[in-house]
Coordinates of C-alpha atoms in Angstrom, one line a residue:
X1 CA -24.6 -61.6 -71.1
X2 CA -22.3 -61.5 -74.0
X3 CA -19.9 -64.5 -74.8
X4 CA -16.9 -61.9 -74.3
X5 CA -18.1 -60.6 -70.7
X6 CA -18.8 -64.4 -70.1
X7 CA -15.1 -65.1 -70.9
X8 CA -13.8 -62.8 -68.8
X9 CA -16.3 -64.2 -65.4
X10 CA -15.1 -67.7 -66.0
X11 CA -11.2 -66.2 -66.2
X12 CA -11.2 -64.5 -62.9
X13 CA -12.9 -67.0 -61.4
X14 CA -10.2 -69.6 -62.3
X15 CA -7.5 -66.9 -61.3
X16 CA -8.8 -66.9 -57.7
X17 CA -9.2 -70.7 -57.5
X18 CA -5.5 -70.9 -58.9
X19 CA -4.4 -68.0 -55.9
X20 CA -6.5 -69.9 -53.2
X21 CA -5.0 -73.5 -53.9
X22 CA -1.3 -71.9 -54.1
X23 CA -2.1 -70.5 -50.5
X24 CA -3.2 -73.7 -49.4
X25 CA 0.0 -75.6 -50.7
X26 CA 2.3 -72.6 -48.9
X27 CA 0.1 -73.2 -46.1
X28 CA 0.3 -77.8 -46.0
X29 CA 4.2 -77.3 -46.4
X30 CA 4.3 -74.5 -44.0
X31 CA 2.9 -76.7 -41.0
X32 CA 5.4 -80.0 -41.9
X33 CA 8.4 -81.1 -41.6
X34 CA 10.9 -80.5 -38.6
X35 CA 12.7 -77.2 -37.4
X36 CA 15.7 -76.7 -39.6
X37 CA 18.8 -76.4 -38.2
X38 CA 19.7 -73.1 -40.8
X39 CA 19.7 -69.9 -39.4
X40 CA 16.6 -68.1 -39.9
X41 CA 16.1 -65.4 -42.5
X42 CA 16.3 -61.9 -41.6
X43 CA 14.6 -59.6 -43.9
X44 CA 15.3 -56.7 -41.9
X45 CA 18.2 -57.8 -39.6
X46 CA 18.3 -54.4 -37.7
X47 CA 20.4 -54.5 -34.4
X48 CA 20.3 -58.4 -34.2
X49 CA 23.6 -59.1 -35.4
X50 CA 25.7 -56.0 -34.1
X51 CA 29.2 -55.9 -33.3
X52 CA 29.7 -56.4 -30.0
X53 CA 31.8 -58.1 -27.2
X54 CA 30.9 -59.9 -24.7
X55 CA 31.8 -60.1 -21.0
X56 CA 35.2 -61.6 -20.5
X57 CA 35.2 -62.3 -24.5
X58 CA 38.7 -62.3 -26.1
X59 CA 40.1 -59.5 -28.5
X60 CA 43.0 -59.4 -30.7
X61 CA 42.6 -55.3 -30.6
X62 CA 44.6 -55.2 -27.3
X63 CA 48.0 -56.7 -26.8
X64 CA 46.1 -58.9 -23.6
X65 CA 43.7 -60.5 -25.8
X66 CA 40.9 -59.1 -23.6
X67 CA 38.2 -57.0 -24.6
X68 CA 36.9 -55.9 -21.2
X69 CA 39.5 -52.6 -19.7
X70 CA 40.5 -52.1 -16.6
X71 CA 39.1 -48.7 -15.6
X72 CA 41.8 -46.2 -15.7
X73 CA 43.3 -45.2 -12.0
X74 CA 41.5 -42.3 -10.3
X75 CA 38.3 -42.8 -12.6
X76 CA 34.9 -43.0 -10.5
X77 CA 31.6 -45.0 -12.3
X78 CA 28.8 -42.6 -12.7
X79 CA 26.6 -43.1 -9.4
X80 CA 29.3 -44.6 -7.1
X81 CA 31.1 -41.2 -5.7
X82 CA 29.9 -42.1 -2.2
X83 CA 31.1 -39.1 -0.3
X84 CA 29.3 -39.3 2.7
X85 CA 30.9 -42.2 3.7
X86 CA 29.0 -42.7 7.1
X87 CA 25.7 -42.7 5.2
X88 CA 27.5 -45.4 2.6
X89 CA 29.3 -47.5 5.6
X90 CA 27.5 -47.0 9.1
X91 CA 31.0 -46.0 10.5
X92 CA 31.7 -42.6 12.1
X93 CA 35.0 -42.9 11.4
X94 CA 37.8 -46.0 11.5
X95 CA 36.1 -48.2 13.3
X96 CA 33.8 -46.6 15.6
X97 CA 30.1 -46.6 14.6
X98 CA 26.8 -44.6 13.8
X99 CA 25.1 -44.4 16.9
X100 CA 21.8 -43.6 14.8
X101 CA 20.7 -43.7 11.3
X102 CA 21.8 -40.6 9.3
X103 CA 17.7 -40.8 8.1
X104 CA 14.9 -38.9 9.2
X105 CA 12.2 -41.5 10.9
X106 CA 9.1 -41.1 9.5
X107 CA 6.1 -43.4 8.5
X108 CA 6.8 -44.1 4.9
X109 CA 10.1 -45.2 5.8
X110 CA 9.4 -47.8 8.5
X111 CA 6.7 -49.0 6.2
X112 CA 9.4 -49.4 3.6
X113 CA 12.1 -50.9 6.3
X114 CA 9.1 -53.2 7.3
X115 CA 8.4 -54.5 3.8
X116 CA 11.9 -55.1 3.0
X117 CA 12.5 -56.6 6.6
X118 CA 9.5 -59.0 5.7
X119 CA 11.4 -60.3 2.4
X120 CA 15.0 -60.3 3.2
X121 CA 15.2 -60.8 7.2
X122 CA 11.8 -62.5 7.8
X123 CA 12.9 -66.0 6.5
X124 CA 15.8 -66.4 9.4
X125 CA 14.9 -64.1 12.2
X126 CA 11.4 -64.1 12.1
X127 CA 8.1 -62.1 11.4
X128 CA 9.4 -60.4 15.1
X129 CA 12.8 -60.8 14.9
X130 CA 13.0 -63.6 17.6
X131 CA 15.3 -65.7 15.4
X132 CA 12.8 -68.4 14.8
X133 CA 11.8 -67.7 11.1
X134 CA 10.9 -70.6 8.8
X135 CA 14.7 -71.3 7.8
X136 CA 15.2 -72.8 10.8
X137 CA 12.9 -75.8 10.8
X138 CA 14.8 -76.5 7.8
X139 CA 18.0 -77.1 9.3
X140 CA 19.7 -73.4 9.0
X141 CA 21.4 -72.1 12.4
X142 CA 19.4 -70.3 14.6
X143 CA 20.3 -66.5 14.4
X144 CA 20.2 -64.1 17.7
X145 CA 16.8 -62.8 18.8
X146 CA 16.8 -58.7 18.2
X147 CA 15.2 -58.6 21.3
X148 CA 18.6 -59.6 23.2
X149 CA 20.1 -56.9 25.4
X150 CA 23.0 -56.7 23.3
X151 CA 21.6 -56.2 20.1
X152 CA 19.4 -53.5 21.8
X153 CA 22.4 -51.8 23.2
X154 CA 24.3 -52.0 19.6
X155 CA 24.5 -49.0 17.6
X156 CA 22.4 -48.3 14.5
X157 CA 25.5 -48.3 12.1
X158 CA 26.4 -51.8 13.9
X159 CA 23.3 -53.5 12.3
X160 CA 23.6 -51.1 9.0
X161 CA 27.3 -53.0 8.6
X162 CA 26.1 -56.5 9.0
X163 CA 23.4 -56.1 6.9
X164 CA 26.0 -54.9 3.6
X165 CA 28.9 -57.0 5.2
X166 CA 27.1 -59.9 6.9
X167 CA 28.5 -61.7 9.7
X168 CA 29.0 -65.4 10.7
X169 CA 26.5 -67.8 8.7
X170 CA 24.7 -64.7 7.5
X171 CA 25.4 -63.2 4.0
X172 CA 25.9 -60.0 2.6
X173 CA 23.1 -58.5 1.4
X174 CA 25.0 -55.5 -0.1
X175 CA 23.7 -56.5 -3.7
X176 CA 20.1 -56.9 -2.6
X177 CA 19.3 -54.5 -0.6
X178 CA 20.6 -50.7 -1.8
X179 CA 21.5 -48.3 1.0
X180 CA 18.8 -46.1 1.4
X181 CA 16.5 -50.0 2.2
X182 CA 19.2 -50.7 4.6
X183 CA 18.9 -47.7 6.8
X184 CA 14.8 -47.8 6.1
X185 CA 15.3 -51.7 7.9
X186 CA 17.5 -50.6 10.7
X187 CA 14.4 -48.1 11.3
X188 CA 12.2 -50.5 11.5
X189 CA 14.2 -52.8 13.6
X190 CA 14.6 -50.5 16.1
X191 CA 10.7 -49.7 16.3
X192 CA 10.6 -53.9 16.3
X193 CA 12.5 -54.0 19.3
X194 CA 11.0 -51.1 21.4
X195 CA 7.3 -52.4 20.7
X196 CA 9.0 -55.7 22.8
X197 CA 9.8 -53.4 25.7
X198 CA 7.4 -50.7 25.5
X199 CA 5.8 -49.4 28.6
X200 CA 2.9 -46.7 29.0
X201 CA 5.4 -44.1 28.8
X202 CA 6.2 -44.9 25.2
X203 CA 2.2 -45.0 24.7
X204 CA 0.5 -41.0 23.4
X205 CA -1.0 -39.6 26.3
X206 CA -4.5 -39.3 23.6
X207 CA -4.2 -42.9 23.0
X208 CA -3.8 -44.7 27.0
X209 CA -7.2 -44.6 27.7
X210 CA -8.0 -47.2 25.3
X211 CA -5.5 -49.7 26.6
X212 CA -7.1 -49.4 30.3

């Protein structure tokens, strides 16, 4: 090996030795210290700093200082043109209800009314809708069993309208629970109700011999 090529050897070694240590300095300061209270620095900012209001933030564009409109009169969001109003309401008309859901009753959709009836009714009427669901052995008022003659007798846009409207102690549930889940519980209500008071009769003819 020649003196010049040895040179050269001991120079890149002492290069990388000088690049490792400045990583491990970068990488000592790196870990101490405590968070700063400076505003981070944004190489590539993107979207994170757009101009924007926000809700119920003030402006000085409009004469009322507010940057949120009121929609103009007559305008209609996208999605909320709810035509059929007994579909969106449960009433016939004025004040006289749906006698039965405006929805075909079928097996996905009493599967859906009975998963949705399982989350938002469950806790306060119960797994059977007797009114004895785990909200009241915590103190909350007891609600009507389903299985009363009155609630039986009650038409399906009745029960639609306290479930968006709520009655009494109970809430609306307009904001949980969209329409089409609504009609899918009243469904499954009513099959909850007629499985308490179900005779033969309401048995298939294929399917009595196994209950003898």
């Amino acid at each position: 090996m020649t003196a010049e090529s040895m040179r050269s050897k001991v120079t890149l070694v002492n290069g990388l030795r000088g690049l490792m240590m400045v990583a491990a300095v970068a990488l000592l300061f790196g870990c101490q210290g405590s968070p700063s209270s400076k505003p981070p620095i944004h190489l590539n900012p993107n979207m994170d700093d757009q101009e924007k209001y926000q809700p119920y933030e003030a402006s000085k564009f409009f004469a009322d200082g507010a940057a949120m409109r009121i929609p103009p009169a007559g305008t209609i969001a996208r999605g909320e043109l709810h035509e059929d109003v007994p579909y969106y309401t449960g009433f016939l008309r004025d004040t006289i209800y749906l006698e039965a859901a405006p929805v075909a009753v079928t097996m996905p959709e009493l599967q859906r009314g009975q998963e949705r009836f399982k989350i938002y009714c469950s806790p306060c009427h119960g797994r059977t809708g007797d009114g004895r669901g785990i909200m009241i052995t915590r103190g909350y008022p007891p609600p009507p069993s389903y299985h009363d003659d009155r609630l039986r007798g009650e038409p399906d846009g009745y029960i639609f309208n306290v479930i968006t409207n709520g009655i009494r102690n109970m809430p609306s549930y307009r904001h949980q629970i969209p329409v089409d889940d609504r009609w899918a519980i009243v469904l499954y209500l009513r099959a909850l109700q007629r499985s308490h008071h179900a005779t033969l009769d309401d048995v298939p003819v294929e399917r009595r011999a196994s209950l003898k």
